[in-house]
XYZ file of N, CA and C in Angstrom:
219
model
N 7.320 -5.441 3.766
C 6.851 -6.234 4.876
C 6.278 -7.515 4.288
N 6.495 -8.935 4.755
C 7.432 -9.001 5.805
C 9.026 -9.004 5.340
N 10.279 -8.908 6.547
C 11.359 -8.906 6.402
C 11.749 -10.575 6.739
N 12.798 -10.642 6.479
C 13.369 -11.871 7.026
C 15.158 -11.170 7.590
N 15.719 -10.182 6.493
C 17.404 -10.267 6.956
C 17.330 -8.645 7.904
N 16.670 -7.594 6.987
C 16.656 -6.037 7.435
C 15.865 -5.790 6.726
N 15.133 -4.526 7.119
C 14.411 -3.336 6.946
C 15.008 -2.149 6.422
N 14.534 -1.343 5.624
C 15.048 -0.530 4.855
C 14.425 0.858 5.288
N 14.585 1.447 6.019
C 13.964 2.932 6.643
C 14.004 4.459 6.192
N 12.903 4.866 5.234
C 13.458 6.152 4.647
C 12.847 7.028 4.953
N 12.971 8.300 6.097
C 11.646 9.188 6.577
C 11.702 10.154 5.741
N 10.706 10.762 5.172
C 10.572 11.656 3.871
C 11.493 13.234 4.400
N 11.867 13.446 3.349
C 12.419 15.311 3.758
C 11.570 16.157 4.402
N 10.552 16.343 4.340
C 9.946 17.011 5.020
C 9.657 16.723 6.688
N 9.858 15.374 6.969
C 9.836 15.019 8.291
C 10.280 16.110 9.217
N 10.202 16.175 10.391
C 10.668 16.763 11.857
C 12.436 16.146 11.896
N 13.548 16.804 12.379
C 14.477 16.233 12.859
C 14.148 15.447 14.203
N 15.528 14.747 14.372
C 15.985 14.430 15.920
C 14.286 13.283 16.050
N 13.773 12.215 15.241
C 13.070 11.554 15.348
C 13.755 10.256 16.639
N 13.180 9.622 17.447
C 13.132 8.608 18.048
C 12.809 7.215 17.704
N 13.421 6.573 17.489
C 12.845 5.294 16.891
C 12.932 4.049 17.799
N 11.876 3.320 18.013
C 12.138 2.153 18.600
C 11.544 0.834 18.366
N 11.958 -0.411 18.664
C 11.559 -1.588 18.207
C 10.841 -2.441 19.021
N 9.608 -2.913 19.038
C 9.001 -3.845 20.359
C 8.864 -4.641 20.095
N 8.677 -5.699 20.170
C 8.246 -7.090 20.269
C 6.789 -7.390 20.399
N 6.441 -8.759 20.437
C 4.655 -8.672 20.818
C 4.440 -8.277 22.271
N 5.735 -8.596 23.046
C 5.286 -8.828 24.376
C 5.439 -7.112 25.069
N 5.857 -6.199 24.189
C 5.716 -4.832 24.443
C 7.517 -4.684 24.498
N 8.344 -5.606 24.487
C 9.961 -5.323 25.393
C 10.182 -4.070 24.017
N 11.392 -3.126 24.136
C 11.953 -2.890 23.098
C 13.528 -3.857 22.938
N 13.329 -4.044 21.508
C 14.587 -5.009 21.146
C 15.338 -4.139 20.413
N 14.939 -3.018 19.720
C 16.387 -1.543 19.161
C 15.620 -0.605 19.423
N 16.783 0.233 19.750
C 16.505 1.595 19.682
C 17.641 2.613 19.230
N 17.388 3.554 18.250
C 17.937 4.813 18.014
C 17.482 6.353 18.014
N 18.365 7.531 18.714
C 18.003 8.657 18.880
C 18.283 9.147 16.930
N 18.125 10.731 17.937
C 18.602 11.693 16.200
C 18.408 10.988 15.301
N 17.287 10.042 14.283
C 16.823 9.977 13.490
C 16.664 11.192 12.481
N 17.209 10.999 11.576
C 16.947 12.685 10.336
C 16.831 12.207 9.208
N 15.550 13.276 8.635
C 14.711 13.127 7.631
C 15.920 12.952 5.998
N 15.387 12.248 5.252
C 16.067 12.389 3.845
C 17.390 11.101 4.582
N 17.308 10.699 5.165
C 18.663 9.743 5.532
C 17.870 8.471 5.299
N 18.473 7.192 4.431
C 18.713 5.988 4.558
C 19.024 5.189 5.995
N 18.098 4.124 6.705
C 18.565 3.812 7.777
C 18.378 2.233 7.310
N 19.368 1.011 8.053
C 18.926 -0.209 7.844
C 18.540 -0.835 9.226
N 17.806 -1.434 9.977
C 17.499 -2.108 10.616
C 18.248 -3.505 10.403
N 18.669 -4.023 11.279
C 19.021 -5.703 10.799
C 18.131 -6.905 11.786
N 17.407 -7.466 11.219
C 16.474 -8.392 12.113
C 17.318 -10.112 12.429
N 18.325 -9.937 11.587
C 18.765 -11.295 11.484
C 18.708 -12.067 13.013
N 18.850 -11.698 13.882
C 19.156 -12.094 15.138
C 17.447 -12.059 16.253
N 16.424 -11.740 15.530
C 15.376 -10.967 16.288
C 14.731 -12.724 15.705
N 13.935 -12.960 16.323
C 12.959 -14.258 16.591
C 11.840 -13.864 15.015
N 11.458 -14.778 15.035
C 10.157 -14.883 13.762
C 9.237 -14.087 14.543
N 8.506 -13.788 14.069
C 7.287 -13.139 14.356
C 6.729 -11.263 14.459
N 6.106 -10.887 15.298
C 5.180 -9.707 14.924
C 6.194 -8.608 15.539
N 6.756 -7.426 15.071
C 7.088 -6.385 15.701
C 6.676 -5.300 15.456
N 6.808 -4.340 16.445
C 5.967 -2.670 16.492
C 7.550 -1.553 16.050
N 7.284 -1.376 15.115
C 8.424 0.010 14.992
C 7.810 1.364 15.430
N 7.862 2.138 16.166
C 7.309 3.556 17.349
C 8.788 4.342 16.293
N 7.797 5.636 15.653
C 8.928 6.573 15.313
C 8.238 7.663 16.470
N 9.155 8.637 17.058
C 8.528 9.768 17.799
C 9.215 10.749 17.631
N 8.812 12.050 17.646
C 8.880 13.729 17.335
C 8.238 14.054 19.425
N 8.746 14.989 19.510
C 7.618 16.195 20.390
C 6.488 16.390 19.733
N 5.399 15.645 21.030
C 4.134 15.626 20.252
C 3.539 14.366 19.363
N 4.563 13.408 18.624
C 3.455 13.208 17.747
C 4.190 11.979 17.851
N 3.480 10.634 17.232
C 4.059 9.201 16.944
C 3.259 8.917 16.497
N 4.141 8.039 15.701
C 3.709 6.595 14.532
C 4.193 5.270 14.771
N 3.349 4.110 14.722
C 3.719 2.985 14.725
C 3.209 2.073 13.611
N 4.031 1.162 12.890
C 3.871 0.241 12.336
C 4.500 -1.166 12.481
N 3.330 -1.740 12.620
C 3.472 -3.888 12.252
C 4.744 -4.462 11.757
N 5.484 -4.756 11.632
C 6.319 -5.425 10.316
C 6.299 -6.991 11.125
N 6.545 -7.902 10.098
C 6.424 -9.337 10.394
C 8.046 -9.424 10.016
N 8.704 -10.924 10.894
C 9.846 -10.998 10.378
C 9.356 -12.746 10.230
N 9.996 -13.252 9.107
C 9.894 -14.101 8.748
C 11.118 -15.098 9.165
């Protein structure tokens, strides 16, 4: 962090399957989203097309979520 081209996404093996992932903006919109997220898999995000500034990545399980900041440059 920050990105400028893509993001590089690696959820540890031990993770939950079938994770939710999604992308917001400042203004709350989501700008990506993908289902079935699975643990031990390589994912790339590509921002090239997404505006400068602040975004929220939301991973979700049943039950539980995480969000993190990333800046795109």
């Amino acid at each position: 962090n920050p990105v400028s081209e893509s993001l590089m996404l690696y959820i540890s093996p031990g993770a939950v399957n079938n994770l939710k992932m999604t992308l917001f903006n400042s203004l709350g919109q989501s700008v990506r989203t993908a289902q079935n997220i699975q643990p031990a898999v390589s994912y790339t995000l590509d921002f090239r097309s997404l505006e400068k500034g602040v975004y929220f990545l939301s991973l979700e399980s049943e039950g539980s979520r995480s969000v993190r900041a990333v800046v795109k440059q």
